[in-house]
Every structure is written in structure tokens, then in C-alpha cells.
JSON list of C-alpha atoms in Angstrom, two decimals:
[
{"chain": "A", "resi": 1, "resn": "MET", "atom": "CA", "xyz": [93.26, 181.47, 73.80]},
{"chain": "A", "resi": 2, "resn": "LYS", "atom": "CA", "xyz": [89.66, 182.04, 73.17]},
{"chain": "A", "resi": 3, "resn": "PHE", "atom": "CA", "xyz": [86.86, 181.14, 75.60]},
{"chain": "A", "resi": 4, "resn": "ASN", "atom": "CA", "xyz": [83.17, 181.36, 73.32]},
{"chain": "A", "resi": 5, "resn": "PRO", "atom": "CA", "xyz": [80.79, 181.29, 77.22]},
{"chain": "A", "resi": 6, "resn": "HIS", "atom": "CA", "xyz": [78.07, 181.15, 74.69]},
{"chain": "A", "resi": 7, "resn": "THR", "atom": "CA", "xyz": [78.83, 176.55, 74.73]},
{"chain": "A", "resi": 8, "resn": "ASN", "atom": "CA", "xyz": [82.46, 177.03, 77.50]},
{"chain": "A", "resi": 9, "resn": "ARG", "atom": "CA", "xyz": [84.62, 176.31, 75.18]},
{"chain": "A", "resi": 10, "resn": "LEU", "atom": "CA", "xyz": [88.33, 176.86, 75.65]},
{"chain": "A", "resi": 11, "resn": "PHE", "atom": "CA", "xyz": [90.05, 177.36, 71.92]},
{"chain": "A", "resi": 12, "resn": "THR", "atom": "CA", "xyz": [94.11, 177.62, 70.79]},
{"chain": "A", "resi": 13, "resn": "ASP", "atom": "CA", "xyz": [94.54, 180.64, 68.52]},
{"chain": "A", "resi": 14, "resn": "ASN", "atom": "CA", "xyz": [93.82, 178.75, 65.71]},
{"chain": "A", "resi": 15, "resn": "GLY", "atom": "CA", "xyz": [91.18, 177.34, 67.12]},
{"chain": "A", "resi": 16, "resn": "CYS", "atom": "CA", "xyz": [91.81, 173.69, 68.56]},
{"chain": "A", "resi": 17, "resn": "LEU", "atom": "CA", "xyz": [89.35, 173.18, 71.20]},
{"chain": "A", "resi": 18, "resn": "ILE", "atom": "CA", "xyz": [91.22, 173.24, 75.16]},
{"chain": "A", "resi": 19, "resn": "LYS", "atom": "CA", "xyz": [87.61, 171.54, 76.95]},
{"chain": "A", "resi": 20, "resn": "ARG", "atom": "CA", "xyz": [83.96, 172.44, 77.21]},
{"chain": "A", "resi": 21, "resn": "LEU", "atom": "CA", "xyz": [84.34, 173.40, 80.68]},
{"chain": "A", "resi": 22, "resn": "HIS", "atom": "CA", "xyz": [81.68, 172.24, 82.66]},
{"chain": "A", "resi": 23, "resn": "CYS", "atom": "CA", "xyz": [79.94, 171.96, 86.23]},
{"chain": "A", "resi": 24, "resn": "PRO", "atom": "CA", "xyz": [77.48, 171.26, 88.04]},
{"chain": "A", "resi": 25, "resn": "PHE", "atom": "CA", "xyz": [78.65, 173.19, 91.23]},
{"chain": "A", "resi": 26, "resn": "ARG", "atom": "CA", "xyz": [79.36, 176.82, 90.83]},
{"chain": "A", "resi": 27, "resn": "LEU", "atom": "CA", "xyz": [82.48, 176.43, 92.99]},
{"chain": "A", "resi": 28, "resn": "ASP", "atom": "CA", "xyz": [84.01, 179.39, 94.20]},
{"chain": "A", "resi": 29, "resn": "TRP", "atom": "CA", "xyz": [87.04, 179.82, 93.47]},
{"chain": "A", "resi": 30, "resn": "SER", "atom": "CA", "xyz": [88.43, 181.54, 96.61]},
{"chain": "A", "resi": 31, "resn": "LYS", "atom": "CA", "xyz": [87.15, 179.23, 98.47]},
{"chain": "A", "resi": 32, "resn": "LEU", "atom": "CA", "xyz": [89.17, 175.64, 96.90]},
{"chain": "A", "resi": 33, "resn": "GLY", "atom": "CA", "xyz": [91.26, 174.07, 99.03]},
{"chain": "A", "resi": 34, "resn": "PRO", "atom": "CA", "xyz": [95.33, 175.15, 98.20]},
{"chain": "A", "resi": 35, "resn": "THR", "atom": "CA", "xyz": [97.44, 173.18, 96.36]},
{"chain": "A", "resi": 36, "resn": "ASP", "atom": "CA", "xyz": [101.39, 173.01, 95.56]},
{"chain": "A", "resi": 37, "resn": "ASP", "atom": "CA", "xyz": [101.36, 175.10, 92.50]},
{"chain": "A", "resi": 38, "resn": "PRO", "atom": "CA", "xyz": [100.81, 179.24, 93.34]},
{"chain": "A", "resi": 39, "resn": "ASN", "atom": "CA", "xyz": [97.89, 178.76, 90.35]},
{"chain": "A", "resi": 40, "resn": "SER", "atom": "CA", "xyz": [95.97, 175.99, 90.90]},
{"chain": "A", "resi": 41, "resn": "ARG", "atom": "CA", "xyz": [93.57, 175.29, 93.81]},
{"chain": "A", "resi": 42, "resn": "HIS", "atom": "CA", "xyz": [92.04, 171.48, 94.66]},
{"chain": "A", "resi": 43, "resn": "CYS", "atom": "CA", "xyz": [88.40, 171.10, 93.59]},
{"chain": "A", "resi": 44, "resn": "GLY", "atom": "CA", "xyz": [87.45, 168.80, 97.65]},
{"chain": "A", "resi": 45, "resn": "ILE", "atom": "CA", "xyz": [83.86, 166.95, 95.71]},
{"chain": "A", "resi": 46, "resn": "CYS", "atom": "CA", "xyz": [85.86, 166.03, 92.38]},
{"chain": "A", "resi": 47, "resn": "GLN", "atom": "CA", "xyz": [89.10, 165.19, 94.08]},
{"chain": "A", "resi": 48, "resn": "ASN", "atom": "CA", "xyz": [90.31, 166.89, 90.69]},
{"chain": "A", "resi": 49, "resn": "VAL", "atom": "CA", "xyz": [93.06, 169.51, 90.40]},
{"chain": "A", "resi": 50, "resn": "VAL", "atom": "CA", "xyz": [91.44, 172.70, 88.53]},
{"chain": "A", "resi": 51, "resn": "THR", "atom": "CA", "xyz": [94.50, 174.97, 86.24]},
{"chain": "A", "resi": 52, "resn": "ASP", "atom": "CA", "xyz": [93.62, 178.12, 86.68]},
{"chain": "A", "resi": 53, "resn": "THR", "atom": "CA", "xyz": [94.30, 179.10, 82.95]},
{"chain": "A", "resi": 54, "resn": "ALA", "atom": "CA", "xyz": [95.38, 183.04, 82.91]},
{"chain": "A", "resi": 55, "resn": "HIS", "atom": "CA", "xyz": [98.73, 181.67, 84.42]},
{"chain": "A", "resi": 56, "resn": "ARG", "atom": "CA", "xyz": [99.71, 178.96, 81.31]},
{"chain": "A", "resi": 57, "resn": "THR", "atom": "CA", "xyz": [100.09, 179.19, 78.12]},
{"chain": "A", "resi": 58, "resn": "GLU", "atom": "CA", "xyz": [97.54, 177.50, 75.22]},
{"chain": "A", "resi": 59, "resn": "GLN", "atom": "CA", "xyz": [100.11, 174.67, 74.85]},
{"chain": "A", "resi": 60, "resn": "GLU", "atom": "CA", "xyz": [100.12, 173.71, 78.89]},
{"chain": "A", "resi": 61, "resn": "LEU", "atom": "CA", "xyz": [97.04, 173.67, 78.57]},
{"chain": "A", "resi": 62, "resn": "VAL", "atom": "CA", "xyz": [96.55, 171.24, 76.09]},
{"chain": "A", "resi": 63, "resn": "GLU", "atom": "CA", "xyz": [99.22, 169.42, 77.37]},
{"chain": "A", "resi": 64, "resn": "ILE", "atom": "CA", "xyz": [96.90, 168.73, 80.80]},
{"chain": "A", "resi": 65, "resn": "MET", "atom": "CA", "xyz": [93.82, 167.33, 79.43]},
{"chain": "A", "resi": 66, "resn": "THR", "atom": "CA", "xyz": [95.65, 165.71, 77.23]},
{"chain": "A", "resi": 67, "resn": "GLU", "atom": "CA", "xyz": [97.45, 163.81, 79.75]},
{"chain": "A", "resi": 68, "resn": "ASN", "atom": "CA", "xyz": [94.05, 163.83, 82.02]},
{"chain": "A", "resi": 69, "resn": "PRO", "atom": "CA", "xyz": [91.34, 164.57, 80.59]},
{"chain": "A", "resi": 70, "resn": "HIS", "atom": "CA", "xyz": [89.14, 165.08, 82.64]},
{"chain": "A", "resi": 71, "resn": "ALA", "atom": "CA", "xyz": [91.33, 168.27, 84.63]},
{"chain": "A", "resi": 72, "resn": "CYS", "atom": "CA", "xyz": [89.58, 170.96, 85.30]},
{"chain": "A", "resi": 73, "resn": "LEU", "atom": "CA", "xyz": [89.76, 174.28, 84.15]},
{"chain": "A", "resi": 74, "resn": "LYS", "atom": "CA", "xyz": [89.77, 177.86, 85.20]},
{"chain": "A", "resi": 75, "resn": "VAL", "atom": "CA", "xyz": [88.36, 180.77, 82.86]},
{"chain": "A", "resi": 76, "resn": "ASP", "atom": "CA", "xyz": [88.33, 184.47, 83.65]},
{"chain": "A", "resi": 77, "resn": "LEU", "atom": "CA", "xyz": [86.63, 186.33, 81.19]},
{"chain": "A", "resi": 78, "resn": "TYR", "atom": "CA", "xyz": [88.17, 189.53, 82.77]},
{"chain": "A", "resi": 79, "resn": "GLN", "atom": "CA", "xyz": [91.53, 187.64, 81.98]},
{"chain": "A", "resi": 80, "resn": "ASP", "atom": "CA", "xyz": [94.24, 189.57, 80.37]},
{"chain": "A", "resi": 81, "resn": "ASN", "atom": "CA", "xyz": [95.52, 186.33, 77.61]},
{"chain": "A", "resi": 82, "resn": "LEU", "atom": "CA", "xyz": [91.95, 185.92, 76.62]},
{"chain": "A", "resi": 83, "resn": "THR", "atom": "CA", "xyz": [89.64, 186.44, 74.12]},
{"chain": "A", "resi": 84, "resn": "LEU", "atom": "CA", "xyz": [85.30, 185.90, 74.22]},
{"chain": "A", "resi": 85, "resn": "THR", "atom": "CA", "xyz": [84.31, 184.60, 70.70]},
{"chain": "A", "resi": 86, "resn": "TYR", "atom": "CA", "xyz": [80.81, 182.98, 69.27]},
{"chain": "A", "resi": 87, "resn": "ARG", "atom": "CA", "xyz": [82.04, 180.37, 67.45]},
{"chain": "A", "resi": 88, "resn": "ASP", "atom": "CA", "xyz": [82.91, 177.23, 67.93]},
{"chain": "A", "resi": 89, "resn": "ASP", "atom": "CA", "xyz": [83.87, 176.75, 64.10]},
{"chain": "A", "resi": 90, "resn": "ASN", "atom": "CA", "xyz": [87.14, 179.00, 65.38]},
{"chain": "B", "resi": 1, "resn": "MET", "atom": "CA", "xyz": [74.93, 176.19, 76.08]},
{"chain": "B", "resi": 2, "resn": "ILE", "atom": "CA", "xyz": [74.71, 172.18, 76.14]},
{"chain": "B", "resi": 3, "resn": "THR", "atom": "CA", "xyz": [72.92, 170.49, 79.14]},
{"chain": "B", "resi": 4, "resn": "ASP", "atom": "CA", "xyz": [72.67, 166.52, 80.44]},
{"chain": "B", "resi": 5, "resn": "ASP", "atom": "CA", "xyz": [71.78, 164.59, 83.15]},
{"chain": "B", "resi": 6, "resn": "THR", "atom": "CA", "xyz": [74.68, 164.81, 84.26]},
{"chain": "B", "resi": 7, "resn": "ASN", "atom": "CA", "xyz": [74.40, 169.07, 85.13]},
{"chain": "B", "resi": 8, "resn": "ASN", "atom": "CA", "xyz": [72.81, 168.17, 88.11]},
{"chain": "B", "resi": 9, "resn": "PRO", "atom": "CA", "xyz": [74.85, 168.23, 90.98]},
{"chain": "B", "resi": 10, "resn": "ASN", "atom": "CA", "xyz": [72.44, 166.60, 94.04]},
{"chain": "B", "resi": 11, "resn": "ASP", "atom": "CA", "xyz": [71.30, 164.06, 91.60]},
{"chain": "B", "resi": 12, "resn": "LEU", "atom": "CA", "xyz": [67.58, 165.53, 92.07]},
{"chain": "B", "resi": 13, "resn": "ARG", "atom": "CA", "xyz": [64.61, 164.75, 89.95]},
{"chain": "B", "resi": 14, "resn": "LEU", "atom": "CA", "xyz": [64.97, 166.10, 86.38]},
{"chain": "B", "resi": 15, "resn": "ILE", "atom": "CA", "xyz": [62.00, 168.85, 85.23]},
{"chain": "B", "resi": 16, "resn": "GLN", "atom": "CA", "xyz": [62.77, 168.27, 81.98]},
{"chain": "B", "resi": 17, "resn": "THR", "atom": "CA", "xyz": [61.02, 171.12, 79.42]},
{"chain": "B", "resi": 18, "resn": "ALA", "atom": "CA", "xyz": [59.48, 171.19, 76.53]},
{"chain": "B", "resi": 19, "resn": "ARG", "atom": "CA", "xyz": [59.05, 173.56, 73.33]},
{"chain": "B", "resi": 20, "resn": "THR", "atom": "CA", "xyz": [56.07, 172.88, 70.81]},
{"chain": "B", "resi": 21, "resn": "GLU", "atom": "CA", "xyz": [52.60, 172.43, 70.74]},
{"chain": "B", "resi": 22, "resn": "VAL", "atom": "CA", "xyz": [52.72, 168.78, 69.16]},
{"chain": "B", "resi": 23, "resn": "SER", "atom": "CA", "xyz": [55.64, 167.32, 73.28]},
{"chain": "B", "resi": 24, "resn": "ILE", "atom": "CA", "xyz": [53.50, 169.77, 75.49]},
{"chain": "B", "resi": 25, "resn": "ASN", "atom": "CA", "xyz": [50.85, 167.78, 73.82]},
{"chain": "B", "resi": 26, "resn": "LYS", "atom": "CA", "xyz": [52.66, 164.35, 74.85]},
{"chain": "B", "resi": 27, "resn": "ALA", "atom": "CA", "xyz": [53.72, 164.52, 77.33]},
{"chain": "B", "resi": 28, "resn": "ALA", "atom": "CA", "xyz": [50.30, 165.94, 78.76]},
{"chain": "B", "resi": 29, "resn": "LYS", "atom": "CA", "xyz": [49.29, 162.39, 77.51]},
{"chain": "B", "resi": 30, "resn": "ALA", "atom": "CA", "xyz": [51.58, 160.58, 79.28]},
{"chain": "B", "resi": 31, "resn": "GLY", "atom": "CA", "xyz": [51.07, 161.69, 81.97]},
{"chain": "B", "resi": 32, "resn": "PHE", "atom": "CA", "xyz": [52.45, 165.24, 82.87]},
{"chain": "B", "resi": 33, "resn": "ARG", "atom": "CA", "xyz": [50.76, 168.16, 83.39]},
{"chain": "B", "resi": 34, "resn": "PRO", "atom": "CA", "xyz": [52.71, 170.72, 81.58]},
{"chain": "B", "resi": 35, "resn": "LEU", "atom": "CA", "xyz": [53.24, 173.81, 83.31]},
{"chain": "B", "resi": 36, "resn": "VAL", "atom": "CA", "xyz": [53.12, 176.00, 80.49]},
{"chain": "B", "resi": 37, "resn": "LYS", "atom": "CA", "xyz": [54.91, 179.80, 80.03]},
{"chain": "B", "resi": 38, "resn": "GLN", "atom": "CA", "xyz": [55.64, 182.29, 77.87]},
{"chain": "B", "resi": 39, "resn": "VAL", "atom": "CA", "xyz": [59.01, 183.02, 76.78]},
{"chain": "B", "resi": 40, "resn": "MET", "atom": "CA", "xyz": [60.60, 185.96, 77.24]},
{"chain": "B", "resi": 41, "resn": "PRO", "atom": "CA", "xyz": [63.72, 187.25, 76.72]},
{"chain": "B", "resi": 42, "resn": "SER", "atom": "CA", "xyz": [64.79, 189.34, 78.71]},
{"chain": "B", "resi": 43, "resn": "LYS", "atom": "CA", "xyz": [66.59, 192.52, 77.61]},
{"chain": "B", "resi": 44, "resn": "LYS", "atom": "CA", "xyz": [69.31, 192.18, 79.79]},
{"chain": "B", "resi": 45, "resn": "ILE", "atom": "CA", "xyz": [71.13, 188.77, 77.88]},
{"chain": "B", "resi": 46, "resn": "ARG", "atom": "CA", "xyz": [72.70, 190.66, 74.88]},
{"chain": "B", "resi": 47, "resn": "SER", "atom": "CA", "xyz": [75.45, 189.78, 73.16]},
{"chain": "B", "resi": 48, "resn": "LYS", "atom": "CA", "xyz": [77.64, 192.16, 70.74]},
{"chain": "B", "resi": 49, "resn": "PHE", "atom": "CA", "xyz": [79.54, 191.58, 67.90]},
{"chain": "B", "resi": 50, "resn": "CYS", "atom": "CA", "xyz": [80.48, 193.66, 65.17]},
{"chain": "B", "resi": 51, "resn": "VAL", "atom": "CA", "xyz": [81.30, 192.62, 61.38]},
{"chain": "B", "resi": 52, "resn": "TRP", "atom": "CA", "xyz": [84.77, 192.73, 59.19]},
{"chain": "B", "resi": 53, "resn": "GLN", "atom": "CA", "xyz": [85.20, 191.71, 54.92]},
{"chain": "B", "resi": 54, "resn": "ASN", "atom": "CA", "xyz": [88.12, 191.69, 52.79]},
{"chain": "B", "resi": 55, "resn": "LEU", "atom": "CA", "xyz": [87.39, 193.08, 49.82]},
{"chain": "B", "resi": 56, "resn": "ILE", "atom": "CA", "xyz": [89.06, 190.78, 47.67]},
{"chain": "B", "resi": 57, "resn": "THR", "atom": "CA", "xyz": [87.39, 187.31, 48.48]},
{"chain": "B", "resi": 58, "resn": "GLY", "atom": "CA", "xyz": [84.39, 188.69, 50.68]},
{"chain": "B", "resi": 59, "resn": "GLU", "atom": "CA", "xyz": [85.83, 186.45, 53.90]},
{"chain": "B", "resi": 60, "resn": "ILE", "atom": "CA", "xyz": [83.72, 187.93, 56.65]},
{"chain": "B", "resi": 61, "resn": "GLU", "atom": "CA", "xyz": [85.26, 188.10, 60.32]},
{"chain": "B", "resi": 62, "resn": "VAL", "atom": "CA", "xyz": [82.49, 187.71, 63.03]},
{"chain": "B", "resi": 63, "resn": "VAL", "atom": "CA", "xyz": [84.12, 189.15, 66.07]},
{"chain": "B", "resi": 64, "resn": "GLY", "atom": "CA", "xyz": [82.82, 189.82, 69.88]},
{"chain": "B", "resi": 65, "resn": "ASP", "atom": "CA", "xyz": [85.58, 190.87, 72.17]},
{"chain": "B", "resi": 66, "resn": "TYR", "atom": "CA", "xyz": [87.02, 194.06, 71.49]},
{"chain": "B", "resi": 67, "resn": "ARG", "atom": "CA", "xyz": [90.52, 192.58, 72.30]},
{"chain": "B", "resi": 68, "resn": "GLY", "atom": "CA", "xyz": [90.04, 191.25, 68.53]},
{"chain": "B", "resi": 69, "resn": "GLY", "atom": "CA", "xyz": [88.75, 192.20, 65.17]},
{"chain": "B", "resi": 70, "resn": "HIS", "atom": "CA", "xyz": [92.47, 193.49, 64.62]},
{"chain": "B", "resi": 71, "resn": "PHE", "atom": "CA", "xyz": [92.19, 192.77, 60.45]},
{"chain": "B", "resi": 72, "resn": "GLY", "atom": "CA", "xyz": [95.10, 193.84, 57.77]},
{"chain": "B", "resi": 73, "resn": "GLU", "atom": "CA", "xyz": [94.09, 196.78, 55.01]},
{"chain": "B", "resi": 74, "resn": "SER", "atom": "CA", "xyz": [91.73, 194.66, 53.12]},
{"chain": "B", "resi": 75, "resn": "TRP", "atom": "CA", "xyz": [89.63, 193.95, 56.18]},
{"chain": "B", "resi": 76, "resn": "GLN", "atom": "CA", "xyz": [87.07, 196.47, 56.83]},
{"chain": "B", "resi": 77, "resn": "GLU", "atom": "CA", "xyz": [84.41, 196.68, 59.22]},
{"chain": "B", "resi": 78, "resn": "VAL", "atom": "CA", "xyz": [80.47, 196.00, 56.94]},
{"chain": "B", "resi": 79, "resn": "ILE", "atom": "CA", "xyz": [78.15, 196.60, 60.33]},
{"chain": "B", "resi": 80, "resn": "GLY", "atom": "CA", "xyz": [79.73, 198.12, 63.63]},
{"chain": "B", "resi": 81, "resn": "TRP", "atom": "CA", "xyz": [79.68, 197.02, 67.14]},
{"chain": "B", "resi": 82, "resn": "SER", "atom": "CA", "xyz": [76.21, 195.91, 67.86]},
{"chain": "B", "resi": 83, "resn": "GLU", "atom": "CA", "xyz": [73.89, 194.74, 70.81]},
{"chain": "B", "resi": 84, "resn": "TYR", "atom": "CA", "xyz": [72.17, 191.47, 69.83]},
{"chain": "B", "resi": 85, "resn": "TYR", "atom": "CA", "xyz": [69.76, 188.50, 72.08]},
{"chain": "B", "resi": 86, "resn": "PRO", "atom": "CA", "xyz": [71.66, 185.66, 71.16]},
{"chain": "B", "resi": 87, "resn": "HIS", "atom": "CA", "xyz": [69.05, 182.12, 71.36]},
{"chain": "B", "resi": 88, "resn": "HIS", "atom": "CA", "xyz": [66.68, 181.74, 69.80]},
{"chain": "B", "resi": 89, "resn": "PHE", "atom": "CA", "xyz": [63.43, 179.22, 70.68]},
{"chain": "B", "resi": 90, "resn": "PRO", "atom": "CA", "xyz": [60.57, 177.95, 68.48]},
{"chain": "B", "resi": 91, "resn": "ARG", "atom": "CA", "xyz": [58.10, 179.36, 69.83]},
{"chain": "B", "resi": 92, "resn": "PRO", "atom": "CA", "xyz": [57.08, 181.42, 72.27]},
{"chain": "B", "resi": 93, "resn": "PHE", "atom": "CA", "xyz": [55.84, 179.42, 74.97]},
{"chain": "B", "resi": 94, "resn": "ALA", "atom": "CA", "xyz": [56.86, 176.42, 75.88]},
{"chain": "B", "resi": 95, "resn": "ALA", "atom": "CA", "xyz": [55.85, 174.58, 79.77]},
{"chain": "B", "resi": 96, "resn": "TYR", "atom": "CA", "xyz": [57.30, 173.04, 82.25]},
{"chain": "B", "resi": 97, "resn": "LEU", "atom": "CA", "xyz": [56.99, 169.03, 82.51]},
{"chain": "B", "resi": 98, "resn": "ILE", "atom": "CA", "xyz": [55.55, 167.78, 85.82]},
{"chain": "B", "resi": 99, "resn": "PRO", "atom": "CA", "xyz": [55.18, 165.03, 86.74]},
{"chain": "B", "resi": 100, "resn": "SER", "atom": "CA", "xyz": [51.61, 163.76, 88.30]},
{"chain": "B", "resi": 101, "resn": "ASP", "atom": "CA", "xyz": [54.11, 162.14, 91.40]},
{"chain": "B", "resi": 102, "resn": "ILE", "atom": "CA", "xyz": [55.99, 165.88, 92.06]},
{"chain": "B", "resi": 103, "resn": "GLN", "atom": "CA", "xyz": [55.95, 166.55, 96.33]},
{"chain": "B", "resi": 104, "resn": "VAL", "atom": "CA", "xyz": [55.36, 170.78, 97.26]},
{"chain": "B", "resi": 105, "resn": "GLY", "atom": "CA", "xyz": [59.13, 170.50, 98.17]},
{"chain": "B", "resi": 106, "resn": "GLU", "atom": "CA", "xyz": [60.44, 168.51, 96.16]},
{"chain": "B", "resi": 107, "resn": "ARG", "atom": "CA", "xyz": [64.07, 170.37, 94.35]},
{"chain": "B", "resi": 108, "resn": "VAL", "atom": "CA", "xyz": [63.79, 169.60, 91.46]},
{"chain": "B", "resi": 109, "resn": "TRP", "atom": "CA", "xyz": [67.25, 169.74, 88.28]},
{"chain": "B", "resi": 110, "resn": "VAL", "atom": "CA", "xyz": [65.42, 171.99, 85.74]},
{"chain": "B", "resi": 111, "resn": "GLU", "atom": "CA", "xyz": [67.69, 171.15, 82.64]},
{"chain": "B", "resi": 112, "resn": "ASP", "atom": "CA", "xyz": [66.34, 174.06, 80.32]},
{"chain": "B", "resi": 113, "resn": "LEU", "atom": "CA", "xyz": [65.51, 177.06, 81.93]},
{"chain": "B", "resi": 114, "resn": "ILE", "atom": "CA", "xyz": [62.12, 178.59, 80.42]},
{"chain": "B", "resi": 115, "resn": "GLU", "atom": "CA", "xyz": [63.02, 182.20, 82.60]},
{"chain": "B", "resi": 116, "resn": "ASP", "atom": "CA", "xyz": [65.58, 184.26, 81.73]},
{"chain": "B", "resi": 117, "resn": "PHE", "atom": "CA", "xyz": [68.24, 184.41, 84.00]},
{"chain": "B", "resi": 118, "resn": "ILE", "atom": "CA", "xyz": [71.58, 186.17, 84.32]},
{"chain": "B", "resi": 119, "resn": "GLY", "atom": "CA", "xyz": [73.95, 183.66, 84.21]},
{"chain": "B", "resi": 120, "resn": "THR", "atom": "CA", "xyz": [77.42, 184.61, 84.00]},
{"chain": "B", "resi": 121, "resn": "ARG", "atom": "CA", "xyz": [78.40, 188.82, 83.35]},
{"chain": "B", "resi": 122, "resn": "TRP", "atom": "CA", "xyz": [81.10, 190.46, 81.13]},
{"chain": "B", "resi": 123, "resn": "ASN", "atom": "CA", "xyz": [82.64, 193.08, 82.23]},
{"chain": "B", "resi": 124, "resn": "GLN", "atom": "CA", "xyz": [82.69, 194.12, 78.49]},
{"chain": "B", "resi": 125, "resn": "GLY", "atom": "CA", "xyz": [78.78, 194.82, 78.81]},
{"chain": "B", "resi": 126, "resn": "ASP", "atom": "CA", "xyz": [77.57, 190.60, 77.77]},
{"chain": "B", "resi": 127, "resn": "ASN", "atom": "CA", "xyz": [75.00, 189.06, 80.21]},
{"chain": "B", "resi": 128, "resn": "TYR", "atom": "CA", "xyz": [74.78, 185.37, 79.42]},
{"chain": "B", "resi": 129, "resn": "ARG", "atom": "CA", "xyz": [71.98, 183.12, 80.19]},
{"chain": "B", "resi": 130, "resn": "LEU", "atom": "CA", "xyz": [71.95, 180.90, 82.30]},
{"chain": "B", "resi": 131, "resn": "ASP", "atom": "CA", "xyz": [70.67, 177.23, 81.27]},
{"chain": "B", "resi": 132, "resn": "SER", "atom": "CA", "xyz": [70.44, 175.37, 84.14]},
{"chain": "B", "resi": 133, "resn": "CYS", "atom": "CA", "xyz": [69.38, 174.94, 87.84]},
{"chain": "B", "resi": 134, "resn": "GLU", "atom": "CA", "xyz": [67.76, 174.11, 90.42]},
{"chain": "B", "resi": 135, "resn": "ALA", "atom": "CA", "xyz": [63.84, 175.07, 91.85]},
{"chain": "B", "resi": 136, "resn": "VAL", "atom": "CA", "xyz": [61.20, 173.95, 94.01]},
{"chain": "B", "resi": 137, "resn": "TRP", "atom": "CA", "xyz": [58.18, 172.66, 93.29]},
{"chain": "B", "resi": 138, "resn": "ASP", "atom": "CA", "xyz": [55.10, 175.19, 95.70]},
{"chain": "B", "resi": 139, "resn": "GLY", "atom": "CA", "xyz": [52.09, 173.02, 94.28]},
{"chain": "B", "resi": 140, "resn": "THR", "atom": "CA", "xyz": [51.16, 175.64, 91.37]},
{"chain": "B", "resi": 141, "resn": "ASP", "atom": "CA", "xyz": [54.73, 176.48, 89.62]},
{"chain": "B", "resi": 142, "resn": "LEU", "atom": "CA", "xyz": [58.79, 175.62, 90.74]},
{"chain": "B", "resi": 143, "resn": "LYS", "atom": "CA", "xyz": [60.30, 178.72, 92.05]},
{"chain": "B", "resi": 144, "resn": "ILE", "atom": "CA", "xyz": [63.80, 178.96, 90.65]},
{"chain": "B", "resi": 145, "resn": "GLN", "atom": "CA", "xyz": [67.07, 178.63, 93.10]},
{"chain": "B", "resi": 146, "resn": "PHE", "atom": "CA", "xyz": [68.76, 181.17, 91.30]},
{"chain": "B", "resi": 147, "resn": "SER", "atom": "CA", "xyz": [70.21, 185.42, 92.08]},
{"chain": "B", "resi": 148, "resn": "GLU", "atom": "CA", "xyz": [71.44, 187.10, 89.84]},
{"chain": "B", "resi": 149, "resn": "SER", "atom": "CA", "xyz": [73.61, 189.16, 92.44]},
{"chain": "B", "resi": 150, "resn": "ARG", "atom": "CA", "xyz": [76.51, 187.18, 92.06]},
{"chain": "B", "resi": 151, "resn": "ASN", "atom": "CA", "xyz": [78.78, 188.09, 89.28]},
{"chain": "B", "resi": 152, "resn": "ARG", "atom": "CA", "xyz": [79.69, 185.02, 87.94]},
{"chain": "B", "resi": 153, "resn": "GLN", "atom": "CA", "xyz": [82.58, 185.54, 85.60]},
{"chain": "B", "resi": 154, "resn": "VAL", "atom": "CA", "xyz": [84.60, 183.03, 86.48]},
{"chain": "B", "resi": 155, "resn": "ILE", "atom": "CA", "xyz": [83.92, 179.91, 85.13]},
{"chain": "B", "resi": 156, "resn": "ILE", "atom": "CA", "xyz": [85.41, 176.79, 85.94]},
{"chain": "B", "resi": 157, "resn": "GLY", "atom": "CA", "xyz": [84.93, 173.29, 85.40]}
]
């Protein structure tokens, strides 16, 4: 996966846009509620499940976003399955 | 980073920013009080890059992550790792457009910050600029409500 921190856009390695991350609430991951999935948490503001991209494949994330385009994701700039890019035309 | 009206969590009054003489004066004529500030890029806001070029085709690849940039024998690094300020603004000044009826102590949402604050840090040394933020009008200035002390390496959205 690739992530552009200038635009908060998450891409597959092939350059397909997965999502532009966009949350005005500056949420703290550690304060989100638990879910049945240890790699997801619950946002009490939007009542959305937030999926940790560190533990998902690109294909899984594409499927999540296809099923629910408003699904929320979490990206940690330090996570191993991510490289950063400064291009949006990957 | 793209900002829009929905990027305003507490539904506060929106303070817009004008970045040219024309737009500032247009706002003044429309009744706003432009709060003019100098655009001063922070040396702390840095992105890094290196450039590789294909020796056969001449095409280039730009890499921003130390973990990237593993190209084949036909590629050559033509610019080594370098830092830069990754933003460009049209003029070295800008103005917050203050509504005439704003109240002292009113909390507002600044959609396009003029000042540089570090919004996100990366452990490879890159620091990213905060785009939008709450602020409080104190009667003469907007007091930006943000602390850089919080390490924002995690992005949710």
C-alpha cells in the first residue's frame, strides 16, 4: 500500500485509490471502542467501524470500501505494510 | 490537503482565507475585516525525496520513503535524498476574512491556516503541515487552538 500524507489518500501498490482519509474529529485510536474484530474499533461519534489497515491486505481494504464507501480506516505512518508517496497519480 | 465545509467538527462559523491582493480587497469591500499576516514557511515542515532515472527511456521515479526506491540495473539515482518545503502559496502574505459581527471569545473554524503548524510527524523525519483548525477570536487576533506536542502519526478517516 501507498499513502500520500499531503493529501491523506491511500492507494494500492498499483495506484488504485482505496480511500481519502478524512475525519475532522482528530480521534485517538486508543480511545475508540472495541469490536468483535481486534483489528477494528468503533467510533461513537459516527457509529462507524474503523479498520486498522496495518492488519489488512489491499484486496481486503478494497472490498471493505466497495461494500461501504463511508467506512473509516486507520493508517499509522510507521506500519510495515505501507510506503509513503508524495504523488496522487500513482 | 483538501479541506471542505464538512471538515468542521463542531459546526463552527467558517473563517476563510484570502491569499491575493485582489481577493483580500474584494472581501474588504464585501464587509469583511481582513486580518493580514505574513506567510512564513516553517523550517520544521519538511518532506524528503530522491529521484531515479531510467537510463534507457529517460523516465523518472520520485521516491519519498526510505523503504521504496528499489529499482533495477537500468535505473540510476540522479538526485539523492533531499529535503524540501512541500507547499507553494501565491503571495508571501494572506488574510483571514473576519466577519463584521464576530464576537470576542467566539470559536471559529479556520479552513486554510496561514501559520505553519506541524499536524503530523513521521519517523523518517518528515513533518506535515496542519491545514485546518479551530480558533478563538480575542478581539484583535485569532488564537489557534492546536498543540504540536501531540505526536500525530496515526491518521483516521
